[in-house]
Coordinates of C-alpha atoms in Angstrom, one line a residue:
Chain A
M1 CA -15.7 -14.0 21.7
P2 CA -13.4 -11.6 23.5
V3 CA -15.5 -8.6 22.5
E4 CA -18.6 -10.2 23.9
N5 CA -17.0 -11.4 27.2
D6 CA -14.5 -8.8 28.0
G7 CA -15.2 -8.4 31.7
R8 CA -16.4 -4.8 31.2
P9 CA -19.4 -3.5 33.2
D10 CA -22.6 -4.7 31.7
H11 CA -23.6 -1.4 30.1
H12 CA -20.6 -1.7 27.8
R13 CA -22.0 -4.8 26.4
R14 CA -25.5 -3.6 25.7
G15 CA -26.7 -1.8 22.6
G16 CA -25.4 -4.1 20.0
R17 CA -23.2 -2.8 17.2
V18 CA -22.8 0.8 18.4
L19 CA -21.3 -0.1 21.7
R20 CA -19.2 -2.8 20.2
R21 CA -17.8 -0.2 17.8
R22 CA -16.9 2.0 20.7
T23 CA -15.4 -1.0 22.5
L24 CA -13.2 -1.6 19.5
L25 CA -12.1 1.7 18.3
G26 CA -13.7 4.3 20.5
T27 CA -12.3 3.7 24.0
A28 CA -9.0 5.4 23.4
V29 CA -10.6 8.8 23.4
G30 CA -13.5 8.0 25.7
A31 CA -17.1 6.8 25.1
G32 CA -19.6 9.6 24.8
A33 CA -17.0 12.1 23.7
G34 CA -19.0 13.0 20.6
L35 CA -17.2 10.5 18.4
G36 CA -20.2 10.0 16.2
L37 CA -19.6 6.2 16.1
G38 CA -23.3 5.5 16.1
A39 CA -25.0 4.1 13.0
G40 CA -24.9 7.0 10.4
A41 CA -25.9 10.6 11.2
A42 CA -22.6 11.6 12.8
P43 CA -22.5 15.3 13.4
G44 CA -20.7 17.0 10.6
A45 CA -20.6 13.9 8.5
V46 CA -20.5 14.3 4.8
G47 CA -22.5 11.5 3.4
R48 CA -21.1 9.2 0.8
T49 CA -23.2 7.5 -1.8
R50 CA -21.0 4.5 -2.6
Q51 CA -23.6 2.9 -4.8
D52 CA -23.2 5.9 -7.2
E53 CA -21.4 5.2 -10.4
A54 CA -17.9 6.7 -10.3
G55 CA -18.3 9.8 -12.4
G56 CA -22.0 9.9 -11.6
A57 CA -23.9 12.4 -9.6
G58 CA -24.5 12.2 -5.9
R59 CA -22.6 13.5 -3.0
D60 CA -19.2 12.2 -4.0
R61 CA -18.1 15.4 -5.7
I62 CA -14.4 14.7 -6.1
R63 CA -13.5 11.8 -8.4
V64 CA -10.0 10.3 -7.9
T65 CA -9.1 8.0 -10.7
I66 CA -6.0 5.7 -10.4
L67 CA -4.7 4.1 -13.5
L68 CA -3.7 0.5 -13.1
Y69 CA -1.8 -1.5 -15.7
E70 CA 0.1 -4.8 -16.1
G71 CA 3.3 -4.6 -14.2
C72 CA 2.4 -1.5 -12.1
T73 CA 3.8 -1.3 -8.5
A74 CA 0.9 -2.0 -6.1
L75 CA 2.0 0.4 -3.3
D76 CA 2.3 3.3 -5.9
A77 CA -1.5 2.9 -6.3
V78 CA -2.5 1.8 -2.8
G79 CA -0.6 4.5 -0.9
P80 CA -2.5 7.5 -2.4
Y81 CA -5.8 5.4 -2.4
E82 CA -5.5 4.7 1.4
V83 CA -5.1 8.3 2.4
L84 CA -7.6 9.7 -0.1
C85 CA -10.4 7.2 0.1
R86 CA -11.8 8.3 3.5
V87 CA -11.9 12.0 2.7
P88 CA -15.5 13.3 2.7
G89 CA -16.8 13.8 -0.8
V90 CA -14.0 11.8 -2.4
R91 CA -14.6 8.6 -4.4
V92 CA -11.6 6.7 -5.6
T93 CA -11.9 4.4 -8.6
M94 CA -9.3 2.1 -10.0
V95 CA -9.3 2.0 -13.8
A96 CA -7.3 0.2 -16.5
K97 CA -7.4 -0.4 -20.2
E98 CA -9.8 -3.2 -19.5
A99 CA -11.8 -3.6 -16.3
G100 CA -10.8 -6.6 -14.2
P101 CA -7.8 -7.9 -12.4
V102 CA -4.4 -6.3 -13.1
T103 CA -1.2 -8.0 -12.2
S104 CA 1.4 -6.0 -10.3
D105 CA 5.1 -5.9 -11.1
T106 CA 6.1 -8.9 -9.1
G107 CA 3.4 -11.1 -10.5
E108 CA 2.3 -11.9 -6.9
L109 CA -0.5 -9.5 -6.4
R110 CA -3.6 -8.6 -8.4
L111 CA -5.7 -5.4 -7.9
V112 CA -9.0 -5.1 -9.6
A113 CA -9.7 -2.2 -12.0
E114 CA -13.4 -1.4 -11.6
R115 CA -13.7 0.4 -15.0
S116 CA -12.1 0.6 -18.4
I117 CA -10.6 3.9 -19.3
R118 CA -12.9 3.9 -22.3
D119 CA -15.8 4.5 -19.9
V120 CA -14.1 7.2 -17.9
H121 CA -14.4 10.6 -19.4
R122 CA -13.6 12.9 -16.6
T123 CA -12.0 13.0 -13.2
E124 CA -11.0 15.7 -10.8
V125 CA -7.8 13.9 -9.7
L126 CA -5.8 11.6 -11.9
V127 CA -3.1 9.4 -10.3
V128 CA -0.6 7.5 -12.5
P129 CA 1.4 5.0 -10.5
G130 CA 4.8 3.7 -11.5
A131 CA 6.2 0.3 -12.3
G132 CA 9.4 -1.7 -12.9
N133 CA 11.0 -1.4 -16.3
P134 CA 8.6 -3.6 -18.3
G135 CA 5.5 -1.9 -17.1
T136 CA 6.9 1.6 -17.4
L137 CA 8.2 1.0 -20.9
A138 CA 4.9 -0.6 -22.1
M139 CA 2.9 2.4 -20.8
M140 CA 5.5 4.9 -22.3
R141 CA 4.7 3.4 -25.7
D142 CA 0.9 3.0 -25.3
T143 CA -0.7 5.7 -27.5
E144 CA -4.2 4.7 -26.4
V145 CA -3.3 5.4 -22.8
H146 CA -1.5 8.6 -23.8
D147 CA -4.6 9.9 -25.7
W148 CA -6.7 9.1 -22.6
L149 CA -4.3 10.8 -20.2
R150 CA -4.2 13.9 -22.4
R151 CA -8.1 14.0 -22.5
M152 CA -8.4 13.6 -18.7
H153 CA -5.6 16.1 -18.0
R154 CA -7.5 18.9 -19.9
R155 CA -10.2 19.0 -17.2
T156 CA -8.5 17.6 -14.1
T157 CA -8.0 19.7 -11.0
W158 CA -4.9 17.8 -10.2
T159 CA -2.9 15.5 -12.5
T160 CA -0.5 13.4 -10.4
S161 CA 2.0 10.5 -10.6
V162 CA 4.0 8.3 -8.3
C163 CA 7.4 6.9 -9.0
T164 CA 8.0 6.2 -12.8
G165 CA 4.3 7.3 -13.4
S166 CA 5.8 10.7 -14.2
L167 CA 7.7 9.1 -17.2
I168 CA 4.3 7.9 -18.5
L169 CA 2.8 11.4 -18.1
G170 CA 5.9 12.7 -19.8
A171 CA 5.6 10.2 -22.7
A172 CA 2.1 11.5 -23.2
G173 CA 3.5 14.9 -23.6
L174 CA 2.3 16.4 -20.4
L175 CA 5.6 17.3 -18.8
K176 CA 7.2 19.6 -21.4
G177 CA 9.1 22.2 -19.4
V178 CA 7.5 21.1 -16.2
P179 CA 9.5 20.7 -13.0
A180 CA 9.0 17.0 -11.9
T181 CA 10.4 14.1 -10.0
T182 CA 10.3 10.3 -10.3
Y183 CA 11.8 7.1 -8.9
W184 CA 15.3 8.0 -7.7
A185 CA 17.1 5.8 -10.2
A186 CA 15.0 7.1 -13.1
R187 CA 15.6 10.7 -12.6
P188 CA 18.0 11.0 -15.5
V189 CA 15.2 10.0 -17.8
L190 CA 13.0 13.0 -16.9
K191 CA 14.8 15.2 -19.4
D192 CA 14.1 12.6 -22.1
V193 CA 10.4 13.4 -21.8
G194 CA 11.0 17.1 -21.6
A195 CA 10.6 17.5 -17.9
I196 CA 12.9 19.5 -15.6
D197 CA 14.4 17.1 -13.1
T198 CA 13.6 18.6 -9.7
P199 CA 14.4 17.3 -6.2
G200 CA 11.7 16.7 -3.7
R201 CA 9.6 14.0 -2.1
F202 CA 6.9 15.4 -4.4
V203 CA 7.0 18.3 -6.7
E204 CA 4.1 20.7 -7.4
S205 CA 4.0 22.5 -10.7
G206 CA 0.8 24.2 -11.4
K207 CA -1.8 21.4 -11.4
I208 CA 0.7 18.7 -11.9
I209 CA 2.1 16.9 -8.8
T210 CA 4.8 14.2 -9.3
A211 CA 6.0 12.1 -6.4
G212 CA 9.2 10.2 -5.9
G213 CA 9.4 6.4 -5.7
V214 CA 6.7 4.1 -4.4
S215 CA 6.2 5.1 -0.8
A216 CA 6.3 8.8 -1.7
G217 CA 2.8 8.5 -3.0
M218 CA 1.6 8.4 0.6
D219 CA 3.2 11.8 1.3
M220 CA 1.8 13.3 -1.9
G221 CA -1.5 11.8 -1.0
L222 CA -1.6 13.7 2.3
R223 CA -0.9 16.9 0.4
L224 CA -3.7 16.1 -2.0
V225 CA -6.1 15.6 0.9
Q226 CA -5.1 19.1 2.2
L227 CA -5.7 20.5 -1.3
L228 CA -9.0 18.8 -1.8
S229 CA -10.3 19.2 1.7
D230 CA -8.4 21.1 4.4
T231 CA -5.4 20.8 6.7
R232 CA -7.3 19.3 9.6
T233 CA -8.7 16.5 7.5
A234 CA -5.3 15.8 6.0
Q235 CA -3.8 15.7 9.5
A236 CA -6.6 13.4 10.7
M237 CA -6.0 11.0 7.8
Q238 CA -2.3 10.8 8.7
L239 CA -3.5 9.6 12.1
G240 CA -6.2 7.5 10.5
I241 CA -3.5 5.4 8.9
E242 CA -1.2 5.9 11.9
Y243 CA 1.5 7.3 9.6
D244 CA 4.2 7.9 12.2
P245 CA 7.0 6.3 10.3
Q246 CA 9.7 4.6 12.2
P247 CA 11.6 2.4 9.7
P248 CA 14.3 0.3 11.4
F249 CA 16.9 1.8 9.0
D250 CA 17.6 5.1 7.4
T251 CA 18.5 4.1 3.9
G252 CA 15.4 5.3 2.0
S253 CA 17.2 7.8 -0.3
P254 CA 20.1 7.1 -2.7
E255 CA 22.3 9.6 -0.8
K256 CA 21.6 7.9 2.6
A257 CA 22.0 4.4 1.1
G258 CA 25.2 4.9 -0.8
P259 CA 26.4 3.2 -4.0
E260 CA 26.6 -0.4 -2.8
L261 CA 23.0 -0.4 -1.6
Q262 CA 21.9 1.4 -4.7
E263 CA 23.2 -1.4 -6.8
L264 CA 21.6 -4.1 -4.6
A265 CA 18.3 -2.3 -4.6
L266 CA 18.2 -2.0 -8.4
R267 CA 19.1 -5.6 -8.8
L268 CA 16.3 -6.8 -6.4
V269 CA 13.8 -4.5 -8.1
E270 CA 14.8 -5.6 -11.6
E271 CA 14.7 -9.2 -10.8
A272 CA 11.3 -9.0 -9.2
A273 CA 9.9 -7.1 -12.2
G274 CA 11.0 -9.9 -14.5
Chain B
M1 CA 8.7 7.6 -27.9
P2 CA 11.1 9.4 -25.6
V3 CA 13.0 6.3 -24.8
E4 CA 13.6 5.5 -28.5
N5 CA 14.4 9.0 -29.6
D6 CA 16.2 10.5 -26.7
G7 CA 19.1 12.1 -28.4
R8 CA 21.6 9.8 -26.8
P9 CA 24.5 8.4 -28.8
D10 CA 23.5 5.5 -31.0
H11 CA 25.0 2.7 -29.0
H12 CA 22.6 3.6 -26.2
R13 CA 19.7 2.7 -28.5
R14 CA 21.1 -0.6 -29.7
G15 CA 20.7 -3.9 -28.0
G16 CA 17.0 -3.9 -27.4
R17 CA 15.6 -4.4 -24.0
V18 CA 18.8 -4.6 -22.0
L19 CA 20.0 -1.2 -22.9
R20 CA 16.6 0.4 -22.6
R21 CA 16.5 -1.0 -19.1
R22 CA 19.7 0.7 -18.3
T23 CA 18.4 3.9 -19.8
L24 CA 15.4 3.7 -17.6
L25 CA 16.7 2.6 -14.2
G26 CA 20.4 2.1 -14.6
T27 CA 21.8 5.5 -15.4
A28 CA 21.7 6.8 -11.9
V29 CA 24.5 4.5 -10.7
G30 CA 26.2 4.2 -14.1
A31 CA 26.0 1.7 -16.9
G32 CA 28.4 -1.2 -16.7
A33 CA 28.7 -0.8 -12.9
G34 CA 27.8 -4.5 -12.4
L35 CA 24.1 -3.8 -11.9
G36 CA 23.1 -7.1 -13.5
L37 CA 20.3 -5.5 -15.4
G38 CA 20.7 -7.9 -18.3
A39 CA 18.2 -10.6 -19.0
G40 CA 18.5 -13.2 -16.2
A41 CA 21.8 -14.4 -14.9
A42 CA 22.7 -11.5 -12.8
P43 CA 25.7 -12.2 -10.6
G44 CA 24.6 -13.2 -7.1
A45 CA 21.0 -13.5 -8.2
V46 CA 18.8 -15.9 -6.4
G47 CA 16.5 -17.3 -9.0
R48 CA 12.8 -17.2 -8.5
T49 CA 10.5 -19.8 -9.9
R50 CA 7.3 -17.9 -10.0
Q51 CA 5.4 -20.6 -11.8
D52 CA 5.8 -22.8 -8.8
E53 CA 2.7 -23.4 -6.7
A54 CA 2.9 -21.4 -3.5
G55 CA 3.8 -24.0 -1.0
G56 CA 5.4 -26.1 -3.6
A57 CA 9.1 -26.9 -4.1
G58 CA 11.5 -24.8 -6.2
R59 CA 13.8 -22.0 -5.1
D60 CA 11.2 -19.9 -3.2
R61 CA 12.0 -21.3 0.2
I62 CA 10.2 -18.7 2.3
R63 CA 6.5 -18.6 1.9
V64 CA 4.8 -15.4 3.1
T65 CA 1.1 -15.8 3.4
I66 CA -1.2 -12.7 3.8
L67 CA -4.8 -13.3 4.9
L68 CA -7.3 -11.1 3.0
Y69 CA -10.9 -10.9 4.1
E70 CA -13.9 -8.7 3.3
G71 CA -13.4 -5.3 4.8
C72 CA -9.7 -5.5 5.4
T73 CA -7.6 -2.4 5.0
A74 CA -5.7 -2.6 1.7
L75 CA -2.5 -0.9 2.9
D76 CA -2.2 -3.2 5.9
A77 CA -1.7 -6.0 3.4
V78 CA 0.1 -4.2 0.6
G79 CA 2.7 -2.5 2.9
P80 CA 4.3 -5.7 4.0
Y81 CA 3.8 -7.3 0.6
E82 CA 5.7 -4.5 -1.1
V83 CA 8.8 -4.7 1.1
L84 CA 8.8 -8.5 1.2
C85 CA 8.0 -9.5 -2.4
R86 CA 11.4 -8.7 -3.9
V87 CA 13.5 -10.5 -1.3
P88 CA 15.4 -13.4 -2.8
G89 CA 13.8 -16.7 -1.9
V90 CA 10.6 -15.1 -0.7
R91 CA 7.2 -15.8 -2.4
V92 CA 4.2 -13.8 -1.2
T93 CA 0.7 -15.3 -1.6
M94 CA -2.6 -13.6 -0.9
V95 CA -5.1 -16.0 0.6
A96 CA -8.7 -15.7 1.8
K97 CA -11.5 -18.0 2.8
E98 CA -12.4 -18.2 -0.8
A99 CA -10.0 -17.5 -3.7
G100 CA -11.0 -14.5 -5.8
P101 CA -11.5 -10.8 -5.3
V102 CA -11.8 -9.4 -1.8
T103 CA -13.3 -6.0 -1.1
S104 CA -11.4 -3.7 1.2
D105 CA -12.9 -1.7 4.0
T106 CA -14.0 1.3 1.9
G107 CA -15.6 -0.7 -0.8
E108 CA -13.5 1.1 -3.4
L109 CA -10.6 -1.4 -3.9
R110 CA -10.5 -5.1 -4.5
L111 CA -7.4 -7.3 -4.1
V112 CA -7.4 -10.8 -5.4
A113 CA -6.8 -13.8 -3.1
E114 CA -4.9 -16.3 -5.2
R115 CA -5.7 -19.3 -2.9
S116 CA -8.3 -20.4 -0.4
I117 CA -7.0 -21.0 3.1
R118 CA -8.4 -24.5 2.8
D119 CA -5.6 -25.2 0.3
V120 CA -2.8 -23.6 2.3
H121 CA -1.4 -25.9 4.9
R122 CA 1.9 -24.3 5.8
T123 CA 3.7 -21.0 5.6
E124 CA 6.9 -19.7 7.1
V125 CA 5.5 -16.2 7.6
L126 CA 1.9 -15.4 8.3
V127 CA 0.6 -11.8 8.0
V128 CA -2.8 -10.9 9.3
P129 CA -3.9 -7.3 8.2
G130 CA -6.4 -5.3 10.1
A131 CA -9.7 -3.7 9.2
G132 CA -12.3 -1.2 10.2
N133 CA -14.8 -2.4 12.8
P134 CA -17.0 -4.5 10.6
G135 CA -14.1 -6.5 9.1
T136 CA -12.3 -6.9 12.4
L137 CA -15.4 -8.0 14.3
A138 CA -16.3 -10.5 11.6
M139 CA -12.9 -12.1 11.7
M140 CA -12.8 -12.0 15.5
R141 CA -15.9 -14.3 15.4
D142 CA -14.9 -16.5 12.5
T143 CA -14.0 -19.9 14.0
E144 CA -13.0 -21.4 10.6
V145 CA -10.4 -18.7 10.3
H146 CA -9.3 -19.1 13.9
D147 CA -8.8 -22.9 13.4
W148 CA -6.7 -22.1 10.3
L149 CA -4.6 -19.4 12.1
R150 CA -3.9 -21.8 14.9
R151 CA -2.8 -24.6 12.5
M152 CA -0.6 -22.2 10.6
H153 CA 0.9 -20.7 13.7
R154 CA 2.1 -24.1 15.0
R155 CA 4.7 -24.3 12.2
T156 CA 5.4 -20.7 11.2
T157 CA 8.8 -19.0 11.7
W158 CA 7.0 -15.7 12.2
T159 CA 3.4 -15.0 12.9
T160 CA 2.6 -11.3 12.4
S161 CA -0.2 -8.8 12.2
V162 CA -0.8 -5.2 11.2
C163 CA -3.3 -2.9 12.8
T164 CA -6.3 -4.7 14.3
G165 CA -5.0 -7.9 12.8
S166 CA -3.6 -8.5 16.3
L167 CA -7.1 -8.6 17.7
I168 CA -7.9 -11.4 15.2
L169 CA -4.8 -13.3 16.2
G170 CA -5.9 -12.7 19.8
A171 CA -9.5 -13.9 19.2
A172 CA -7.9 -17.1 17.8
G173 CA -6.2 -17.5 21.2
L174 CA -2.7 -16.8 20.0
L175 CA -1.9 -13.8 22.1
K176 CA -2.5 -15.0 25.7
G177 CA 0.1 -13.3 27.9
V178 CA 1.9 -12.0 24.8
P179 CA 3.1 -8.4 24.6
A180 CA 1.5 -6.9 21.5
T181 CA 0.2 -3.8 19.8
T182 CA -2.6 -2.8 17.4
Y183 CA -4.2 0.2 15.9
W184 CA -3.8 3.2 18.3
A185 CA -7.5 3.5 19.0
A186 CA -8.0 -0.2 19.6
R187 CA -5.2 -0.7 22.1
P188 CA -7.6 -1.0 25.1
V189 CA -9.1 -4.1 23.4
L190 CA -5.8 -6.0 23.5
K191 CA -6.4 -7.0 27.1
D192 CA -9.8 -8.4 26.1
V193 CA -8.0 -11.0 24.0
G194 CA -5.5 -11.8 26.7
A195 CA -2.6 -9.8 25.2
I196 CA -0.3 -7.3 27.1
D197 CA -0.8 -3.9 25.6
T198 CA 2.7 -2.8 24.7
P199 CA 3.9 0.4 23.1
G200 CA 5.9 0.3 19.9
R201 CA 5.7 0.8 16.1
F202 CA 5.9 -3.0 16.1
V203 CA 6.3 -5.4 19.0
E204 CA 8.4 -8.6 18.8
S205 CA 7.5 -11.4 21.3
G206 CA 9.1 -14.7 20.4
K207 CA 7.9 -15.5 17.0
I208 CA 5.0 -13.2 17.1
I209 CA 5.4 -9.7 15.7
T210 CA 2.4 -7.2 15.9
A211 CA 2.5 -3.8 14.2
G212 CA 0.6 -0.7 14.9
G213 CA -1.9 0.8 12.6
V214 CA -2.0 0.5 8.8
S215 CA 1.3 2.1 7.6
A216 CA 3.2 0.4 10.5
G217 CA 3.2 -2.7 8.4
M218 CA 5.8 -1.2 6.2
D219 CA 8.2 -0.7 9.1
M220 CA 7.5 -4.2 10.4
G221 CA 8.0 -5.5 6.9
L222 CA 11.5 -4.1 6.8
R223 CA 12.3 -5.8 10.1
L224 CA 10.9 -9.1 8.6
V225 CA 13.2 -8.7 5.6
Q226 CA 16.1 -8.4 8.0
L227 CA 15.0 -11.4 9.9
L228 CA 14.4 -13.5 6.8
S229 CA 17.4 -12.4 4.8
D230 CA 20.0 -9.9 6.2
T231 CA 20.4 -6.2 7.1
R232 CA 21.8 -5.2 3.8
T233 CA 18.9 -6.7 1.9
A234 CA 16.4 -4.9 4.2
Q235 CA 18.2 -1.6 3.8
A236 CA 18.2 -2.1 0.0
M237 CA 14.5 -2.8 0.1
Q238 CA 14.0 0.4 2.0
L239 CA 15.7 2.2 -0.9
G240 CA 13.9 0.0 -3.4
I241 CA 10.6 1.5 -2.3
E242 CA 12.3 4.9 -1.7
Y243 CA 11.0 4.8 1.9
D244 CA 12.4 8.1 3.0
P245 CA 9.2 9.4 4.6
Q246 CA 8.5 13.1 4.6
P247 CA 4.8 13.5 5.4
P248 CA 3.8 17.1 5.2
F249 CA 2.4 17.0 8.7
D250 CA 3.5 15.4 12.0
T251 CA 0.2 14.0 13.3
G252 CA 0.7 10.3 12.8
S253 CA 0.4 9.2 16.4
P254 CA -2.5 10.0 18.8
E255 CA -0.1 11.9 21.1
K256 CA 1.2 14.1 18.3
A257 CA -2.3 14.6 16.9
G258 CA -4.2 15.5 20.1
P259 CA -7.8 14.7 21.1
E260 CA -9.6 16.8 18.4
L261 CA -7.8 15.2 15.5
Q262 CA -8.3 11.8 17.2
E263 CA -12.0 12.3 17.1
L264 CA -12.0 13.4 13.5
A265 CA -9.8 10.5 12.4
L266 CA -12.0 8.0 14.0
R267 CA -15.1 9.5 12.5
L268 CA -13.6 9.5 9.0
V269 CA -12.3 5.9 9.4
E270 CA -15.7 4.7 10.8
E271 CA -17.7 6.3 8.1
A272 CA -15.5 4.9 5.3
A273 CA -15.8 1.4 6.8
G274 CA -19.6 1.6 6.7

């Protein structure tokens, strides 16, 4: 075991889990520097009671609820989840019409919804991810989901979407006259749901925040951390997921990509979504 | 239904699914521009036979296998998945020691492993995601997983990792003398597994590619698309997930964040990973 036989001075190997933790993740900023990597009781730590029911009492005061559905795009949900889930006081719960595994747009990944929307009556933060055409269209027609979205929205602190999730919010009637964005190729549809097509990686309009396509949910997620907690925590979470993006290309927006890559991208996305 | 009653001329509403598809995602680059959004048979499309067994025959020539395990970090797995899963000829399969739901590091998200590693005997691309300390340490000690990693690695085209996944590859003996990277705070551990700590968002060393922390798997994933397909496809996939990053802060690397945010980030990550 490399961790056990790492050639470090003996005191680095004593003390069981705590020192091994420091060995793994603590050395970069120095052992003993007040990292609070010991078991529990870190200074300033806000305890989490993970055994609590989502929506229950306990010290997780901020409920973040992410709606999964058949055909949704996995990264739309997992991007915001990953930046929000470690924020003190936040508990993220994946929900769907029925609890259980939900298949993503490509059919190659399943995420588990822990609860049915029928059992979720309130959330501070609602996140609606997007999908390829089949998933988006199904949700734009699903009146049971629309009823639930409208009920949740009445008492949310923030109602948010990623990618074509905004079209689902719009189909539920929540974007009438609201500046919003969506997946780059779907922006012309925003007006069809009564929204005001507005440029931006994410667009804040009162308590509604809509993000652009797929990966934009990470950027919106960091903004949500700032709103739910504070700037330092949001900045720390950016480092926590080492979000120092260096894509090998610079073709992430339709303007930068140009028409030929736009066509190819849409074809690949459509084929994968069946 | 906004899509059905959108005030467009009548011919836009005829033709069922195909035209609705164009309405949703096709208008940005113009209907009839050869997008191939019709049902199947798009020009230049590489067919996918999703019903095939992973590892079976059919037109999915490139098997990408992502190892899930208890405590792994969801975005480490979903980032590469999301950029690779739509590449023509690629099939991504999530695997774990046992098929079924696998709980991520925070305990708040479960991803489903479709197959047990015992049933997976070959893959072109192997991806090992990282984890918090508990998950990473468990995998660094798991000889059954190490045996499987070594067997896979013998015949892979690319053996890759995200975040502390490189420490798991290293514990399996695959990084002896290999330039590699890992999660920023774990870089001092690389030498303990015989690797050469090397800066970079991702580091290519022969057929081994190791990415930095969590979100770096997306950048590495785009490079993999280029290696497995071509530059145009990789660029199109960057647009496909609208990966035009605009985080609201610039604290994604330890250097940019500074020591105080490093401490806070590690504390938040550690607490969430239990």
